[in-house]
């Protein structure tokens, strides 16, 4: 009896590589369906299959394991040689050495300063200078100042050491992700021979320190992922803990270190999600995995980060140029500050003589002087400004709005404290005029009202009345000096007293503008605190009673740093750039020199390398999409192609995500940006180039060559890339190591003919 026909014809294999049946020789041959073929139609004879790519000879580009230590030694040697070559040249201050060298000196001298970045990088620079014999006396006033007898090479050498370590760290990361020595070597050669990386590593800067911790975190993360089959082993704990240490280091150098924190965080979330889906893993064991990551990747970095600030504030205990950026309570802890170890009355009373400090970063003291606003600038009344320095013209007397307050030293008059919600007058002590506002426009800030000093001997009008309120307090509460944050609301117009931070012209002695803003948004610009407080009828207390806690100091320092970062604006004639400029190497930075007679160093990436990296990003996306579509369509791949796809999608995907996280956020930043901000992202694009071109060359060798010449095709492609990189370095290396002589436009210049873009300035 004839068997019934199946409801559906038997399914033929999907297009792609598949194993054919053993041939006469008894071995398995690789075959691929003919180009353009889909499923075979029922009843039709199968077409002849096209010949499949031959298997590469056993690991054609993979040298024996003994070659790996030799390759790593070569990478380390070339990296250190390229970074330490001519390290002492030029013997003068270059670019931002004027900032970070000076800050290293502050640590050596224990002088307090302010910077928009966390302190770890500057602390390490100062430590390197101290250990190498630098005494902290060089002023670092401006670029071009000669170091003379001062020992600066130790600080440069420290930065060069960390910059040299970037190459082996990247090499080991790519080797771990791709398991390919040529991919790791290609990445190493890209970073070794990039002129931009060399330049950025040879000077007293934060960038090599930041990138060292960044690459350390990435390598530790990748190594920890490789230990996933041995959870809770010694190596697993070591690499996870080291990841946390490096995250703390990256955050402690610059806030952009948060980008690598985000990268590690996303990797950790993926791991935990994968573990949660493993039904063979109990919830108790999953909880242990979660707690281990919380301990190593959250609590450990936070503890180290906090300890770093504790050391920072302990070391910098002397008054210095950073005092004015911080609150009065904080300043009272600095040796040499006028608030250190003094005693003042704790609560403000009527008749007290006070100074008021604006709480915006470097906001200054409420100030007035005999000079009037010029004609055409609001009402021609006495100027009121914010002044950054201590001065007798900062003193004001607090009086009731509806009566004069007699001499506070008169013992027959009882003390009456100022309370939250009171309406007061502020009389300028030196000129006896009242703080005043009206609806005339402010000198510089549009739609804000002018603030003046008005009246004679304390007698003015109703525009002198201000309501005093303490942030976070209830009506009737007393007002504390130093710690109490107050706002002054003008009774007649409803505007709030504040400092715009704008610098007045010469008629205002280049002090800061004070306005009355009708926009009642509470910002540091419109908040003040009482600092000096004189009232002989009140008992004095030591300011140690008002000492801020470490948590308050830590919070305040971060608020000041964040405000400082957002307020960064370009200086006159300063070269800034936009994020889209960076990957195309559109414009560099002058590190040293301008004219033909100067020793010129120019920060510019090796154009061949940078443009190769840019092309590779597009190529990687194309390869990734092709591999993803092939896998989605069920294409059967050989083991070699499966391995290559895994490297591209998993290893390359992690690197691509790192590049995106370290590049795209700059498009959303409002602060001033510079070319060197791209270099952390450039590390990721260089690693991606190593992985992508290694994969592409292997793929081409498999498909375009018979097995006898596959090794030659792969080797020739790899060698061509390396020679191209080395030759481009030979052409552009004077940019890193210095040029003296004609500019590139002169035919006799060593850079003649190499100014390929008009925006390059060398």
XYZ file of C-alpha atoms in Angstrom, residues 92-494:
403
model
C 59.011 75.487 29.335
C 55.350 75.408 30.334
C 53.109 73.987 27.600
C 49.346 74.525 27.317
C 47.441 73.292 30.409
C 50.615 72.538 32.347
C 50.071 76.059 33.634
C 46.974 74.757 35.480
C 47.786 71.211 36.535
C 51.451 71.831 37.316
C 50.394 74.737 39.509
C 47.830 72.537 41.248
C 50.507 69.941 41.907
C 52.488 72.723 43.577
C 49.475 73.584 45.736
C 49.413 70.021 47.095
C 53.101 70.142 47.896
C 52.554 73.460 49.741
C 49.202 72.303 51.233
C 47.498 75.415 49.834
C 43.758 75.221 49.173
C 42.610 75.814 45.590
C 39.560 75.190 43.456
C 39.239 73.184 40.241
C 36.236 71.967 38.266
C 37.560 68.368 38.323
C 37.769 65.931 41.256
C 41.164 65.927 42.947
C 42.791 62.530 42.293
C 44.692 63.479 39.139
C 46.183 66.624 40.679
C 47.018 64.765 43.900
C 48.976 62.161 41.927
C 50.784 64.875 39.940
C 51.735 66.613 43.179
C 52.904 63.318 44.684
C 55.000 62.562 41.590
C 56.584 66.005 41.783
C 57.318 65.638 45.488
C 58.890 62.186 45.085
C 61.018 63.365 42.149
C 62.462 66.323 44.077
C 60.255 69.196 42.905
C 59.843 71.720 45.734
C 56.563 73.330 44.646
C 57.993 76.829 44.150
C 57.631 77.260 40.373
C 54.716 79.680 39.720
C 53.339 78.140 36.470
C 52.028 81.568 35.502
C 51.603 81.178 31.733
C 52.584 78.937 28.810
C 56.110 79.639 27.624
C 57.622 80.316 31.074
C 60.941 78.458 31.298
C 61.393 75.931 34.089
C 65.046 76.898 34.604
C 66.435 74.911 37.564
C 63.073 73.512 38.703
C 62.593 69.759 38.424
C 59.569 69.283 36.170
C 60.581 66.032 34.444
C 59.266 63.892 37.310
C 55.707 65.115 36.820
C 55.952 64.756 33.048
C 57.491 61.324 33.498
C 54.603 60.186 35.704
C 52.049 61.211 33.072
C 54.177 59.610 30.322
C 54.358 56.367 32.332
C 50.569 56.132 32.606
C 50.214 57.158 28.957
C 52.633 54.367 27.997
C 50.547 51.847 29.947
C 47.504 52.604 27.791
C 48.932 50.616 24.878
C 49.495 47.285 26.684
C 46.135 47.681 28.429
C 44.376 48.103 25.071
C 46.446 45.237 23.625
C 45.385 42.880 26.431
C 41.745 43.972 26.166
C 41.541 43.219 22.439
C 43.435 39.947 22.918
C 40.909 38.880 25.543
C 37.909 39.859 23.418
C 39.079 38.507 20.066
C 41.547 35.753 21.076
C 43.554 37.030 18.102
C 47.162 38.137 18.506
C 47.190 40.057 15.177
C 44.073 42.042 16.211
C 45.735 42.968 19.500
C 48.987 43.902 17.745
C 47.171 46.073 15.196
C 45.436 47.931 18.028
C 48.769 48.397 19.786
C 50.477 49.744 16.647
C 47.627 52.213 16.110
C 48.049 53.651 19.609
C 51.844 53.508 19.634
C 52.176 55.478 16.409
C 49.367 57.978 16.911
C 50.875 61.441 17.229
C 47.945 62.724 19.277
C 48.240 60.007 21.931
C 51.980 60.607 22.181
C 51.563 64.369 22.617
C 48.834 64.040 25.216
C 50.981 61.609 27.245
C 54.139 63.729 27.440
C 52.948 66.711 29.468
C 51.601 67.476 32.930
C 47.937 66.846 32.145
C 44.992 64.910 33.556
C 44.188 63.082 30.306
C 46.737 60.232 30.519
C 45.755 59.639 34.164
C 42.051 59.518 33.275
C 42.618 57.202 30.305
C 44.814 54.886 32.386
C 42.017 54.245 34.889
C 39.465 54.052 32.077
C 41.404 51.367 30.208
C 42.130 49.599 33.483
C 38.397 49.413 34.177
C 37.634 48.090 30.680
C 40.356 45.410 30.833
C 39.264 44.341 34.327
C 35.638 44.128 33.182
C 36.564 41.993 30.170
C 38.776 39.719 32.290
C 35.976 39.342 34.839
C 33.569 38.371 32.045
C 36.038 35.678 30.983
C 35.826 34.225 34.511
C 32.042 33.902 34.298
C 32.313 30.103 34.241
C 34.234 30.242 37.545
C 32.095 32.554 39.724
C 33.403 33.375 43.198
C 36.854 32.041 42.351
C 39.920 34.052 43.385
C 40.466 35.377 39.853
C 36.775 36.328 39.554
C 36.898 38.324 42.793
C 40.235 39.900 41.828
C 39.104 41.212 38.455
C 35.738 42.422 39.738
C 37.382 44.243 42.661
C 40.006 45.734 40.347
C 37.191 46.973 38.113
C 35.727 48.831 41.086
C 39.119 50.324 41.993
C 39.606 51.605 38.447
C 36.086 53.043 38.353
C 36.877 55.035 41.499
C 40.091 56.239 39.864
C 38.356 57.317 36.654
C 35.667 59.219 38.576
C 38.309 60.751 40.817
C 40.209 62.333 37.922
C 37.385 63.838 35.852
C 33.612 63.658 35.895
C 33.668 62.179 32.380
C 34.914 59.051 34.156
C 31.201 58.457 34.748
C 30.973 57.296 31.125
C 33.042 54.187 31.843
C 30.980 53.678 35.006
C 27.920 53.586 32.757
C 29.645 51.106 30.423
C 30.461 48.760 33.303
C 26.970 49.270 34.712
C 25.300 48.220 31.455
C 27.576 45.184 31.224
C 26.687 44.240 34.797
C 22.960 44.611 34.159
C 23.256 42.355 31.119
C 25.130 39.738 33.164
C 22.555 39.795 35.955
C 19.664 39.584 33.485
C 21.347 36.581 31.865
C 21.848 34.937 35.268
C 18.214 35.564 36.188
C 17.156 33.607 33.112
C 19.319 30.642 34.072
C 16.744 28.285 35.632
C 19.473 26.032 36.995
C 20.620 28.892 39.231
C 18.761 29.243 42.523
C 17.491 32.623 43.655
C 19.805 32.396 46.663
C 22.805 32.024 44.367
C 21.499 34.855 42.185
C 21.297 37.014 45.315
C 24.945 36.230 46.045
C 25.896 37.339 42.523
C 23.945 40.552 43.008
C 25.523 41.290 46.400
C 29.019 40.621 45.043
C 28.509 43.200 42.301
C 27.020 45.726 44.710
C 30.035 45.262 46.968
C 32.742 45.436 44.277
C 31.208 47.800 41.728
C 29.211 50.227 43.902
C 30.287 50.243 47.548
C 34.024 49.798 46.924
C 34.290 52.636 44.347
C 32.181 54.950 46.510
C 34.326 54.215 49.572
C 37.549 54.879 47.657
C 36.088 58.013 46.064
C 35.032 59.378 49.448
C 38.407 58.525 50.993
C 40.110 60.435 48.184
C 38.213 63.595 49.118
C 39.022 63.051 52.795
C 42.725 63.015 51.907
C 42.236 66.052 49.652
C 40.694 68.193 52.401
C 43.188 66.948 54.987
C 46.210 67.850 52.865
C 44.914 71.240 51.663
C 44.419 72.859 55.058
C 45.906 76.314 54.337
C 44.082 79.328 52.962
C 44.660 79.875 49.255
C 43.143 81.058 45.967
C 40.220 78.645 46.222
C 38.726 80.048 49.442
C 36.264 82.417 47.804
C 34.571 79.639 45.830
C 33.345 77.989 49.018
C 31.011 78.911 51.832
C 32.033 80.955 54.836
C 31.587 77.929 57.113
C 34.031 75.965 54.983
C 36.542 78.822 54.880
C 36.583 78.986 58.668
C 38.431 75.630 58.671
C 41.394 76.873 56.590
C 44.542 78.017 58.388
C 45.299 81.615 57.480
C 41.765 82.519 56.457
C 40.373 85.558 58.280
C 37.524 83.376 59.602
C 39.839 80.751 61.082
C 39.726 80.497 64.889
C 37.629 83.636 65.386
C 34.556 84.145 67.530
C 31.338 85.903 66.468
C 27.766 86.169 67.784
C 25.764 83.172 66.591
C 22.427 84.841 65.712
C 21.855 88.077 63.800
C 20.226 90.955 65.681
C 19.044 94.484 64.814
C 21.905 96.926 65.027
C 24.461 94.267 64.064
C 27.158 95.150 61.552
C 27.456 92.335 59.017
C 28.893 91.289 55.679
C 26.804 89.251 53.249
C 28.355 86.744 50.857
C 26.596 85.570 47.713
C 26.372 81.796 47.443
C 26.996 81.484 43.715
C 30.457 80.229 42.894
C 32.843 83.165 43.397
C 29.810 85.369 44.003
C 31.514 87.977 46.174
C 30.350 90.177 49.044
C 27.516 92.706 48.902
C 29.412 95.966 48.414
C 28.890 99.663 47.819
C 31.082 102.777 47.446
C 30.683 106.507 46.888
C 30.735 106.260 43.084
C 27.452 106.723 41.249
C 26.065 104.908 38.229
C 26.950 106.921 35.088
C 24.420 108.836 33.012
C 22.162 106.543 31.010
C 22.618 103.574 33.348
C 19.360 103.534 35.288
C 18.997 106.060 38.089
C 22.102 108.117 38.872
C 22.459 106.770 42.400
C 25.233 105.095 44.386
C 26.584 101.854 42.959
C 25.967 98.473 44.613
C 28.143 95.581 43.447
C 29.545 92.228 44.530
C 33.232 92.340 45.442
C 35.432 89.255 45.760
C 37.771 90.618 48.442
C 37.491 91.681 52.060
C 36.875 95.438 52.334
C 35.342 97.978 54.734
C 32.828 98.838 52.002
C 31.326 95.378 52.478
C 29.894 96.311 55.907
C 26.136 96.862 56.358
C 24.006 97.674 59.434
C 20.734 95.772 59.899
C 17.860 98.062 60.929
C 14.095 97.782 61.292
C 12.161 99.073 58.320
C 9.895 101.396 60.319
C 12.317 102.862 62.866
C 15.971 103.738 63.259
C 18.108 101.495 65.411
C 20.240 103.279 67.935
C 23.862 102.543 68.657
C 24.006 98.794 69.369
C 26.589 99.444 72.085
C 23.977 101.330 74.179
C 23.310 98.925 77.080
C 19.887 100.460 77.811
C 18.425 99.092 74.568
C 17.487 95.406 74.748
C 18.700 93.043 72.060
C 16.127 92.128 69.428
C 16.986 89.327 67.038
C 16.170 89.329 63.340
C 13.735 86.569 62.486
C 12.634 84.736 59.365
C 10.014 86.843 57.566
C 10.998 90.217 59.099
C 11.042 93.359 56.949
C 14.381 95.128 57.351
C 16.601 97.918 55.995
C 20.287 97.471 55.216
C 22.294 100.668 55.734
C 25.742 100.856 54.187
C 28.075 101.588 57.095
C 30.612 103.748 55.238
C 28.161 105.968 53.282
C 24.986 105.782 55.459
C 22.818 104.997 52.420
C 20.229 102.219 52.295
C 20.138 99.223 50.001
C 17.525 100.232 47.422
C 15.847 98.961 44.274
C 13.315 100.228 41.762
C 12.017 99.400 38.295
C 14.910 100.922 36.370
C 16.703 98.279 34.321
C 19.928 96.749 35.649
C 23.213 97.826 33.980
C 23.972 94.547 32.177
C 21.187 92.016 32.715
C 18.028 92.778 30.789
C 14.655 92.529 32.532
C 16.366 92.685 35.940
C 15.950 95.747 38.161
C 18.748 98.083 39.205
C 20.063 97.931 42.793
C 21.508 101.110 44.308
C 22.313 102.719 47.660
C 19.948 105.629 48.355
C 19.116 108.170 51.059
C 20.926 110.443 53.466
C 22.127 109.295 56.896
C 19.930 106.213 56.701
C 16.773 108.085 55.688
C 15.325 106.945 52.368
C 11.941 105.731 51.135
C 9.791 102.598 50.917
C 12.000 101.168 48.152
C 14.577 100.485 50.883
C 12.465 97.726 52.500
C 13.442 94.040 52.149
C 11.866 90.890 53.525
C 14.477 88.471 54.879
C 13.779 84.737 54.660
C 15.869 81.725 55.576
C 15.843 78.743 53.220
C 14.058 75.818 54.810
C 12.975 77.689 57.967
C 9.614 78.715 59.403
C 8.443 82.216 60.278
C 9.851 83.574 63.524
C 13.014 81.460 63.521
C 16.365 83.093 64.293
C 19.025 83.581 61.607
C 22.449 82.004 62.148
C 25.662 83.433 60.782
C 27.658 81.389 58.278
C 25.222 78.451 58.154
C 21.934 80.215 57.432
C 21.137 80.729 53.732
C 18.923 83.790 53.294
C 17.142 85.541 50.451
C 16.133 89.198 50.384
C 12.860 89.999 48.643
C 12.165 93.623 47.718
C 8.840 94.546 49.294
C 7.768 97.121 46.696
C 8.523 95.171 43.492
C 8.666 91.552 44.708
